[in-house]
PDB file of C-alpha atoms in Angstrom:
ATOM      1  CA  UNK A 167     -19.656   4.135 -71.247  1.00 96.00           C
ATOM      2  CA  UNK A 168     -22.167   4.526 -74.391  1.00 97.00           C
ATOM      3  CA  UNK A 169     -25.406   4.274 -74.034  1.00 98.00           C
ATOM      4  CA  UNK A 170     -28.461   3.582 -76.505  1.00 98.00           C
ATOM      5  CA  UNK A 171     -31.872   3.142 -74.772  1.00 98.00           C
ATOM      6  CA  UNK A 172     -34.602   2.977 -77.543  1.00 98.00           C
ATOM      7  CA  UNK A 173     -38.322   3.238 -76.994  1.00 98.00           C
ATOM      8  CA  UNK A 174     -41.175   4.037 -78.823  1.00 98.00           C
ATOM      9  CA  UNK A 175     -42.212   0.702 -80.235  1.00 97.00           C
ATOM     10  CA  UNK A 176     -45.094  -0.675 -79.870  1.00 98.00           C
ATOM     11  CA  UNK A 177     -48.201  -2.140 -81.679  1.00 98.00           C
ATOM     12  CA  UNK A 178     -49.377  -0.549 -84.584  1.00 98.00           C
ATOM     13  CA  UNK A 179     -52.517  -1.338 -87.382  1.00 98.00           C
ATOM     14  CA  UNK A 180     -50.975  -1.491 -91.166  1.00 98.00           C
ATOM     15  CA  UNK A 181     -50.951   2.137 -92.688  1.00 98.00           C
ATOM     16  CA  UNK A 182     -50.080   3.626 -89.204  1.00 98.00           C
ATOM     17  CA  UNK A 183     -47.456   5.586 -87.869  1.00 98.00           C
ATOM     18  CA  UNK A 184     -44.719   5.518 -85.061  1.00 98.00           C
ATOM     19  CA  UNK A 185     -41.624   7.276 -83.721  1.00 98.00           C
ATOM     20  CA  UNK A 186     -38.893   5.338 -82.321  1.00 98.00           C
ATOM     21  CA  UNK A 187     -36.385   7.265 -80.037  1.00 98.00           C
ATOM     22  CA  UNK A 188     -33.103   6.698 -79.111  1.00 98.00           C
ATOM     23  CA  UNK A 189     -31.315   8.693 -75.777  1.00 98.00           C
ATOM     24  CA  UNK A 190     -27.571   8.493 -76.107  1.00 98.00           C
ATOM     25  CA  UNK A 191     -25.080   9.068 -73.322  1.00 98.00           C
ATOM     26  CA  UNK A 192     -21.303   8.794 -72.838  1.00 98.00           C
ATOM     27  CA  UNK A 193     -19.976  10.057 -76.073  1.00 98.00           C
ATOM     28  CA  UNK A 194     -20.232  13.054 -78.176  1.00 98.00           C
ATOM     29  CA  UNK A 195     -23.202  12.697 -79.780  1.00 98.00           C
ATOM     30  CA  UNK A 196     -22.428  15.475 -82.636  1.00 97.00           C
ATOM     31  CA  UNK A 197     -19.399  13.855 -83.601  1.00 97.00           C
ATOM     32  CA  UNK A 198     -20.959  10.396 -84.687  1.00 97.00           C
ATOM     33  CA  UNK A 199     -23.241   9.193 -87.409  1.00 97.00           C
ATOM     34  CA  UNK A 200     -25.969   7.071 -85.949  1.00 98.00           C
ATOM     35  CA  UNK A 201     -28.176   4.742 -87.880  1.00 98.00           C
ATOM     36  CA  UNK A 202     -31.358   2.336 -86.981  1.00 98.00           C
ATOM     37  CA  UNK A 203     -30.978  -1.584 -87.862  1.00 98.00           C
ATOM     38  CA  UNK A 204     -34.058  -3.692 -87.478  1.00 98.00           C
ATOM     39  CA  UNK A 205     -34.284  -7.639 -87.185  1.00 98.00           C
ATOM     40  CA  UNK A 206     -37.506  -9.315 -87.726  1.00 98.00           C
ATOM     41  CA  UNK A 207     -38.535 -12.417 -85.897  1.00 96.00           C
ATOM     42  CA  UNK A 208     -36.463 -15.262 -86.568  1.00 96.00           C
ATOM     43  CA  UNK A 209     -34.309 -13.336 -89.338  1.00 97.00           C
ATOM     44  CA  UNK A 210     -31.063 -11.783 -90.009  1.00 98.00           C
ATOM     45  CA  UNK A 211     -29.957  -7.683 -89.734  1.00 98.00           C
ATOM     46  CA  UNK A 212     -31.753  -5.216 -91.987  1.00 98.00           C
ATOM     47  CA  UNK A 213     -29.910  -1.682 -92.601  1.00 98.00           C
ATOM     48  CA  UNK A 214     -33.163   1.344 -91.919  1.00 98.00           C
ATOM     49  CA  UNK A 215     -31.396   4.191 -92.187  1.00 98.00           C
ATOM     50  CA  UNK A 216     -28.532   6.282 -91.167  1.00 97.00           C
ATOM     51  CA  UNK A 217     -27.888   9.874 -90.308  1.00 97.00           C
ATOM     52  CA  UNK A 218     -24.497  12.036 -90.192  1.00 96.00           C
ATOM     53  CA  UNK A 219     -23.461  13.622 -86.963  1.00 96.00           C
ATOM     54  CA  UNK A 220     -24.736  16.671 -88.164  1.00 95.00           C
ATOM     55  CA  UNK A 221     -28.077  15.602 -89.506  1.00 96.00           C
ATOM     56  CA  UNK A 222     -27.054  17.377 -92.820  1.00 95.00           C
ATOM     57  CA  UNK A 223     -27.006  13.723 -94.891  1.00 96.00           C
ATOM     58  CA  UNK A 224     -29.061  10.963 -94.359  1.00 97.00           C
ATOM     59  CA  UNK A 225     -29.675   7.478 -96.086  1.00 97.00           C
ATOM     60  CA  UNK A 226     -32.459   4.901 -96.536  1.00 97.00           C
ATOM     61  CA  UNK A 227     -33.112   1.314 -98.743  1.00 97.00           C
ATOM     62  CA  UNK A 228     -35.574   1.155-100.958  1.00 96.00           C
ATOM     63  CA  UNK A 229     -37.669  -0.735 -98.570  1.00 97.00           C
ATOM     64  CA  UNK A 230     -38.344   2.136 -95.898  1.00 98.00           C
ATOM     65  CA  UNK A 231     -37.355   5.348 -98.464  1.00 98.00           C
ATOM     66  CA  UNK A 232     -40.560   7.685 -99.034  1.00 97.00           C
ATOM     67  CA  UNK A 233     -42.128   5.971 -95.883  1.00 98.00           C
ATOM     68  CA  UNK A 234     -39.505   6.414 -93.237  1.00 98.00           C
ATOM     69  CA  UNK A 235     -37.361   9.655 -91.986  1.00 98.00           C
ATOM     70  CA  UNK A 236     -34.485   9.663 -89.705  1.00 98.00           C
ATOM     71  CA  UNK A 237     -33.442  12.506 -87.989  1.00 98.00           C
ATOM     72  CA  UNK A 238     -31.448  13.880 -84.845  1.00 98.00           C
ATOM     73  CA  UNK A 239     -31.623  16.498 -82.089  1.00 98.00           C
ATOM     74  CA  UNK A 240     -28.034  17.019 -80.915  1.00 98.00           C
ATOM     75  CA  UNK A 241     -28.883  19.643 -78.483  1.00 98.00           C
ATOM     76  CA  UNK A 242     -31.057  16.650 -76.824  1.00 98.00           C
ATOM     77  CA  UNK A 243     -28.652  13.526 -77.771  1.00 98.00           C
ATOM     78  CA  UNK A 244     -31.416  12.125 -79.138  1.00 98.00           C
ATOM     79  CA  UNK A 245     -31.609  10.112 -82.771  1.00 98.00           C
ATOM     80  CA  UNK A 246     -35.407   9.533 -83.964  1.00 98.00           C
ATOM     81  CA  UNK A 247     -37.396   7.248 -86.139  1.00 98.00           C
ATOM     82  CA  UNK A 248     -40.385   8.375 -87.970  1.00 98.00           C
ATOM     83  CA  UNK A 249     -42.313   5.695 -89.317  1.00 98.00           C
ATOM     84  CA  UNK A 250     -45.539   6.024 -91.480  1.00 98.00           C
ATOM     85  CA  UNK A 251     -47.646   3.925 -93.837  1.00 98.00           C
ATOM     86  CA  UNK A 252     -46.405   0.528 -91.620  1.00 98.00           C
ATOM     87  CA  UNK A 253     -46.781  -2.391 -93.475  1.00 98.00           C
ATOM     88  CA  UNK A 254     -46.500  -6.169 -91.812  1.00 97.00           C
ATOM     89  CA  UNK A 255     -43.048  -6.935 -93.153  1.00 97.00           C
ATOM     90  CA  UNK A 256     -41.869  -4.083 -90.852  1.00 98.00           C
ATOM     91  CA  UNK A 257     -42.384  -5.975 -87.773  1.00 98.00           C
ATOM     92  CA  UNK A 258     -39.201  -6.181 -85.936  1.00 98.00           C
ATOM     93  CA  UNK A 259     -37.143  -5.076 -83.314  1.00 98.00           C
ATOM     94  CA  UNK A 260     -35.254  -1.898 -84.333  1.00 98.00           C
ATOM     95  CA  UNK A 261     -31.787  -1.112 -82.846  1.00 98.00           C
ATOM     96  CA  UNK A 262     -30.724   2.235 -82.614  1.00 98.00           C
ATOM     97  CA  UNK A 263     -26.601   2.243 -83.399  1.00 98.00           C
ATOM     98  CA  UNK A 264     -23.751   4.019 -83.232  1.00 98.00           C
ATOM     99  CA  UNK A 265     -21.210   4.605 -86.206  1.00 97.00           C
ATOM    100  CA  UNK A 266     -17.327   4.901 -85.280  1.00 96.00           C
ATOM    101  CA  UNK A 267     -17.505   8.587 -87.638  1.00 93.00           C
ATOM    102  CA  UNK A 268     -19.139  11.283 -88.183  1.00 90.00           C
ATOM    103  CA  UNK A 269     -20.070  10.632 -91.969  1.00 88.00           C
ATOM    104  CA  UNK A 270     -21.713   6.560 -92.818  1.00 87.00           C
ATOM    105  CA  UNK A 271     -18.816   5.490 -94.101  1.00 89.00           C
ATOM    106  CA  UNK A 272     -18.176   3.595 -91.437  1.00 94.00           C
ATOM    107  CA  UNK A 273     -18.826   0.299 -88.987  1.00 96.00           C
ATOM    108  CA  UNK A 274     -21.194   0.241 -86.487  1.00 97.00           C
ATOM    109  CA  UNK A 275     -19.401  -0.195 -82.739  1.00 96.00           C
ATOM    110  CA  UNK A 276     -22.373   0.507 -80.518  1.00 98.00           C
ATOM    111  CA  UNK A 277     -26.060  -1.338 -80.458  1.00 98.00           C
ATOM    112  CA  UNK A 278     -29.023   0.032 -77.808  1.00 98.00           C
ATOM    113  CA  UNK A 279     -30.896  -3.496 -77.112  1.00 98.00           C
ATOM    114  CA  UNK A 280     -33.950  -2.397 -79.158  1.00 98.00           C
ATOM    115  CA  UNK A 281     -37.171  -1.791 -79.368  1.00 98.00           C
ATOM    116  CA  UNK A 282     -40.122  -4.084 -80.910  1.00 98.00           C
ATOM    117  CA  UNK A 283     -42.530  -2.907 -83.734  1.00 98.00           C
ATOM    118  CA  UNK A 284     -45.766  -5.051 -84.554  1.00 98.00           C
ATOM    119  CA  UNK A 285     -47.717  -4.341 -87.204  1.00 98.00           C
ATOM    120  CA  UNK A 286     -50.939  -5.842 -87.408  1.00 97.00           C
ATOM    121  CA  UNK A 287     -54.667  -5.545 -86.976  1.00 96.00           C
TER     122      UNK A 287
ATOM    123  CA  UNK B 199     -27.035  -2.113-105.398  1.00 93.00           C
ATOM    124  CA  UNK B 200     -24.189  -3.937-104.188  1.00 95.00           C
ATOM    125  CA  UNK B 201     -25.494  -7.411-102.857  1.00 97.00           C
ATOM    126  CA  UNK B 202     -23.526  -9.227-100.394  1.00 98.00           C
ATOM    127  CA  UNK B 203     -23.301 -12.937-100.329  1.00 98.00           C
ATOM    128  CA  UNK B 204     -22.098 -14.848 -97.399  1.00 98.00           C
ATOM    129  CA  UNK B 205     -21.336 -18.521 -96.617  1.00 97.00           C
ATOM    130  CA  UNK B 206     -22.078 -20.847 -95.362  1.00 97.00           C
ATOM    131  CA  UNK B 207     -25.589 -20.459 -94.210  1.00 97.00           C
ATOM    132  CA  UNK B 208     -24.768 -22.280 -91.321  1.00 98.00           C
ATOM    133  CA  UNK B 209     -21.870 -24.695 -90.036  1.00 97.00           C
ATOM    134  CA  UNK B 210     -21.243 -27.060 -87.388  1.00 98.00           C
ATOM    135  CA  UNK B 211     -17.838 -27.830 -85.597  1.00 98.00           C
ATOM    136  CA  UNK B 212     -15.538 -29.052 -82.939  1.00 98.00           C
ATOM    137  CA  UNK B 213     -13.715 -26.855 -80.373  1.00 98.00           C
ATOM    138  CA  UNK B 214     -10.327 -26.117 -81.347  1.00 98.00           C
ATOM    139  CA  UNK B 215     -11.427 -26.572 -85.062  1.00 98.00           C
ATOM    140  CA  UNK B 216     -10.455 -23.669 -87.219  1.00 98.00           C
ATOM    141  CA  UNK B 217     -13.683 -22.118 -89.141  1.00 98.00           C
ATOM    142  CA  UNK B 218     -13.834 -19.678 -91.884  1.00 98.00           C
ATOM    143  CA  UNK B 219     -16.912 -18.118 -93.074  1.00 98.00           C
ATOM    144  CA  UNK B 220     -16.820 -16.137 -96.387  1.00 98.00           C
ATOM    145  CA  UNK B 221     -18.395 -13.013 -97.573  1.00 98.00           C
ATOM    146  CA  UNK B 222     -18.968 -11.763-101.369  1.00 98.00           C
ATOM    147  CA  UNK B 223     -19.356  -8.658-103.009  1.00 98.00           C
ATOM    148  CA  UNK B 224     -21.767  -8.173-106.099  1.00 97.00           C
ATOM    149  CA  UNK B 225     -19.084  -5.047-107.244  1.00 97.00           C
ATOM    150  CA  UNK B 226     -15.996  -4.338-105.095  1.00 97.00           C
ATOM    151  CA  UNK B 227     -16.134  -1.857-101.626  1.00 97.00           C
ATOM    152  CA  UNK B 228     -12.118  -1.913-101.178  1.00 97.00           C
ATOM    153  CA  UNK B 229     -11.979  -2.707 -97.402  1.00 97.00           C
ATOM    154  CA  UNK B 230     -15.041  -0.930 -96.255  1.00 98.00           C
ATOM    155  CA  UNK B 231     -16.366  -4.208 -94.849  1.00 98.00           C
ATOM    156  CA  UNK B 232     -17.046  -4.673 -91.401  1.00 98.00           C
ATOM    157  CA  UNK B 233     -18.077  -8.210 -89.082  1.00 98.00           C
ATOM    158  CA  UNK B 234     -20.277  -8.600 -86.342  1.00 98.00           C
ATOM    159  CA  UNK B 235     -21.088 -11.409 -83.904  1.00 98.00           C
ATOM    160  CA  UNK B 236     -24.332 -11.935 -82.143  1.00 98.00           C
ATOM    161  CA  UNK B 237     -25.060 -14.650 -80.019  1.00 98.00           C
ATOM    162  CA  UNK B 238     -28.790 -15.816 -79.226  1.00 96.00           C
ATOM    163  CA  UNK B 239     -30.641 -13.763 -77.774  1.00 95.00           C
ATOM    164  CA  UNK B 240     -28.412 -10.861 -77.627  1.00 97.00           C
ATOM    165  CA  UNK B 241     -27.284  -7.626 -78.804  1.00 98.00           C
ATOM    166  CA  UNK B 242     -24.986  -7.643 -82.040  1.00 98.00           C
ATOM    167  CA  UNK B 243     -21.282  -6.411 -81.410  1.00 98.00           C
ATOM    168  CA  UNK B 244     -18.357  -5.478 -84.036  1.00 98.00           C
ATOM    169  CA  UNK B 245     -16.070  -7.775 -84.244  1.00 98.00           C
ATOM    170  CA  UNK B 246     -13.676  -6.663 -87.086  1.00 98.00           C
ATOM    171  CA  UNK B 247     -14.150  -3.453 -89.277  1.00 98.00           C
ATOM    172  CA  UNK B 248     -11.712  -2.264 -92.519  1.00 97.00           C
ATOM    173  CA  UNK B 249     -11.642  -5.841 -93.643  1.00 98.00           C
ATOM    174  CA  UNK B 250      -9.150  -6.859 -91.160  1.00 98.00           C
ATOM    175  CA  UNK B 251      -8.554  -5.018 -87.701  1.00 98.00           C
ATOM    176  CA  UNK B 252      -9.587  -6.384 -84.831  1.00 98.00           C
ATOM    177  CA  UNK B 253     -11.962  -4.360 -82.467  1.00 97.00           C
ATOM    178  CA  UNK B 254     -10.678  -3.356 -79.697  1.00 96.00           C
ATOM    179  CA  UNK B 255     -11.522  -6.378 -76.523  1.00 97.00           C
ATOM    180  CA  UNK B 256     -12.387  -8.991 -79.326  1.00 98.00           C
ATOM    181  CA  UNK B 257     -10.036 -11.781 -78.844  1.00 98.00           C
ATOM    182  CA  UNK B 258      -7.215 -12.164 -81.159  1.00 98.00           C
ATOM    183  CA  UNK B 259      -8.177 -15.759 -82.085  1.00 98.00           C
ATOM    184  CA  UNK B 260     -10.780 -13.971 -84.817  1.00 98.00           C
ATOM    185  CA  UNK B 261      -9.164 -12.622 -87.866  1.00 98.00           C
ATOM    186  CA  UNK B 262     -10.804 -11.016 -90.984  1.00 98.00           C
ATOM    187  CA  UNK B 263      -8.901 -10.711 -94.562  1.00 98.00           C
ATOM    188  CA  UNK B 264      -9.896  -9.761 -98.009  1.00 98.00           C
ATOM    189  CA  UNK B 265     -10.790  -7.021-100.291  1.00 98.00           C
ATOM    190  CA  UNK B 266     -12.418  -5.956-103.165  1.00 97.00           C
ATOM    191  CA  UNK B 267     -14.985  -8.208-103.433  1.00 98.00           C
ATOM    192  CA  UNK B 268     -13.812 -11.652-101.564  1.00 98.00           C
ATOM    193  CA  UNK B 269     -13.683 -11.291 -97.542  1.00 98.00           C
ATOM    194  CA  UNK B 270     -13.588 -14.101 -94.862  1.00 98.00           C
ATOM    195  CA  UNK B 271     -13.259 -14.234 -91.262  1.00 98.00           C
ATOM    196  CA  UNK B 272     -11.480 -16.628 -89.636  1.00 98.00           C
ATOM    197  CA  UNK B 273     -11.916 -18.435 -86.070  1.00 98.00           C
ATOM    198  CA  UNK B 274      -8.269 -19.887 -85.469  1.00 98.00           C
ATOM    199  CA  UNK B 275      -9.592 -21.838 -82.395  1.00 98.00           C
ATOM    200  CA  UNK B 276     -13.066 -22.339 -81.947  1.00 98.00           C
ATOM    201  CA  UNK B 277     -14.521 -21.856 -78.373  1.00 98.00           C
ATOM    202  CA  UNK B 278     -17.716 -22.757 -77.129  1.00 97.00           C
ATOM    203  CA  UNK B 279     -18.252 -18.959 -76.530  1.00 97.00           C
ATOM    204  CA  UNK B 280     -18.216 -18.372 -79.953  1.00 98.00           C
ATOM    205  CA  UNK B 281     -21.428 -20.104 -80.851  1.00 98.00           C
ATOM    206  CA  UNK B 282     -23.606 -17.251 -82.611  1.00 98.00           C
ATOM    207  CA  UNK B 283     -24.460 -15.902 -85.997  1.00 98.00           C
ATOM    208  CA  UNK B 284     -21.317 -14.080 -87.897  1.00 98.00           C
ATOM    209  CA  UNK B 285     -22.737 -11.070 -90.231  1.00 98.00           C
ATOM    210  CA  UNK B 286     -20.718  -9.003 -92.686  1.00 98.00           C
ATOM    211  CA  UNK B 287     -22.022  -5.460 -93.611  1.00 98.00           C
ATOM    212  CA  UNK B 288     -20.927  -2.950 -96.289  1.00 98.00           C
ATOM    213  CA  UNK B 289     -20.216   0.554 -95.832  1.00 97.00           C
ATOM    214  CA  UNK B 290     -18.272   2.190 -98.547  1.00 96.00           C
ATOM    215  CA  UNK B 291     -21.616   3.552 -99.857  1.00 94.00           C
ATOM    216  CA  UNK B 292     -25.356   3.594 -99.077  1.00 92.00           C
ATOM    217  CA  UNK B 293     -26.763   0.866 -99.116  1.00 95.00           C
ATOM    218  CA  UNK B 294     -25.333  -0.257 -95.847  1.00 96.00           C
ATOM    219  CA  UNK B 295     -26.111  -3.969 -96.993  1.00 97.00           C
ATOM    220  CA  UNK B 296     -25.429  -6.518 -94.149  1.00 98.00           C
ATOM    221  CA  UNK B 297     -25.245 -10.123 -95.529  1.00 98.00           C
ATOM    222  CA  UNK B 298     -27.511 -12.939 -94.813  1.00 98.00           C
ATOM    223  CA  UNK B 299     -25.490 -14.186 -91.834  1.00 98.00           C
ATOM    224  CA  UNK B 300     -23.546 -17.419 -90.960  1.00 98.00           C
ATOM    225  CA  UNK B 301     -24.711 -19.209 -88.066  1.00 98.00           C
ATOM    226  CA  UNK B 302     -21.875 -21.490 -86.089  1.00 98.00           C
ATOM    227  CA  UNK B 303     -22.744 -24.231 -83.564  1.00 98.00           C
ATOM    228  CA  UNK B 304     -20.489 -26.637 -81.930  1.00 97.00           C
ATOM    229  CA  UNK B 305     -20.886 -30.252 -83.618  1.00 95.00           C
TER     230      UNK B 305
END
């Protein structure tokens, strides 16, 4: 069964920094590219980022690009978040998610349950 | 970037009714479009990717068609189980655009 247990978020003052984690089990975590979706209160899905299986090609919006990095450790089955100059419009809860390839072009068939982010002072 | 459009915002209807929601393309993403359910409070799940095939355990009674840039998914029967908000997402390309969701209730 897969398995996508986030953590990381938290509280944070605008211009600060986080790292969200993600600990997959039950697939092959090499063989799948991965991406974070985030949902802020009350709204609708918001594409972060995404990562191939091999961490060799990686994607962002405008929104987060410059400000946010993905990246993977698939000796630890572990996808990461970094986060840095936080503004308040990045207040949400941010699903980690699994792709059904290797490369993005592809759906997403797996969602952890999430982990909030509040920016604020 | 490619913007994706869907509608209704929101829609309201009897069980059994059939409902079709409808999802635009700014440019056209052949069948790299994928739909997703999530009902309150919970997780989202994939209900349809490639425009058209089911996911595996999603009941047949949803159905997705289109391509280019004009998609829809359809709800042949609607349940009460199926109240939730209906989301299409792009992913021929980065940006992996999800549209601005449907949300179905039962009138």
């Amino acid at each position: 069964e897969v398995q996508l247990l986030e953590s990381g978020g938290g509280l944070v003052q605008p211009g600060g920094s986080l790292r969200l984690s993600c600990a997959a089990s039950g697939f092959t975590f090499s063989s799948y590219a991965m991406s974070w979706v985030r949902q802020a209160p009350g709204k609708g899905l918001e594409w972060v980022s995404t990562i191939s299986g091999s961490g060799g090609s990686t994607y962002y919006p405008d929104s987060v690009k410059g400000r946010f990095t993905i990246s993977r450790d698939n000796s630890k089955n572990t996808l990461y978040l970094q986060m840095n100059s936080l503004r308040g419009e990045d207040t949400a809860l941010y699903y980690c998610a699994k792709l059904r390839s290797e490369v993005v072009v592809a759906a997403t068939n797996h969602w952890g349950q999430g982990t909030l982010v509040t920016v604020s002072s | 970037d490619i913007q994706m459009t869907q509608s209704p915002s929101s829609l309201s209807a009897s069980v059994g009714d059939r409902v079709t929601i409808t999802c635009r393309a700014s440019q056209g993403i052949s069948n790299y479009l994928a739909w997703y359910q999530q009902k309150p409070g919970k997780v989202p799940k994939l209900l349809i990717y490639a425009a058209s095939t089911l996911q595996s355990g999603v009941p047949s009674r949803f159905s997705g068609s289109g391509s280019g840039t004009d998609f829809t998914l359809t709800i042949s029967s609607l349940q009460p189980e199926d109240v939730a908000t209906y989301y299409c997402q792009k992913y021929n390309s980065a940006p992996l655009t999800f549209g601005g969701g449907a949300k179905v209730e039962i009138k």
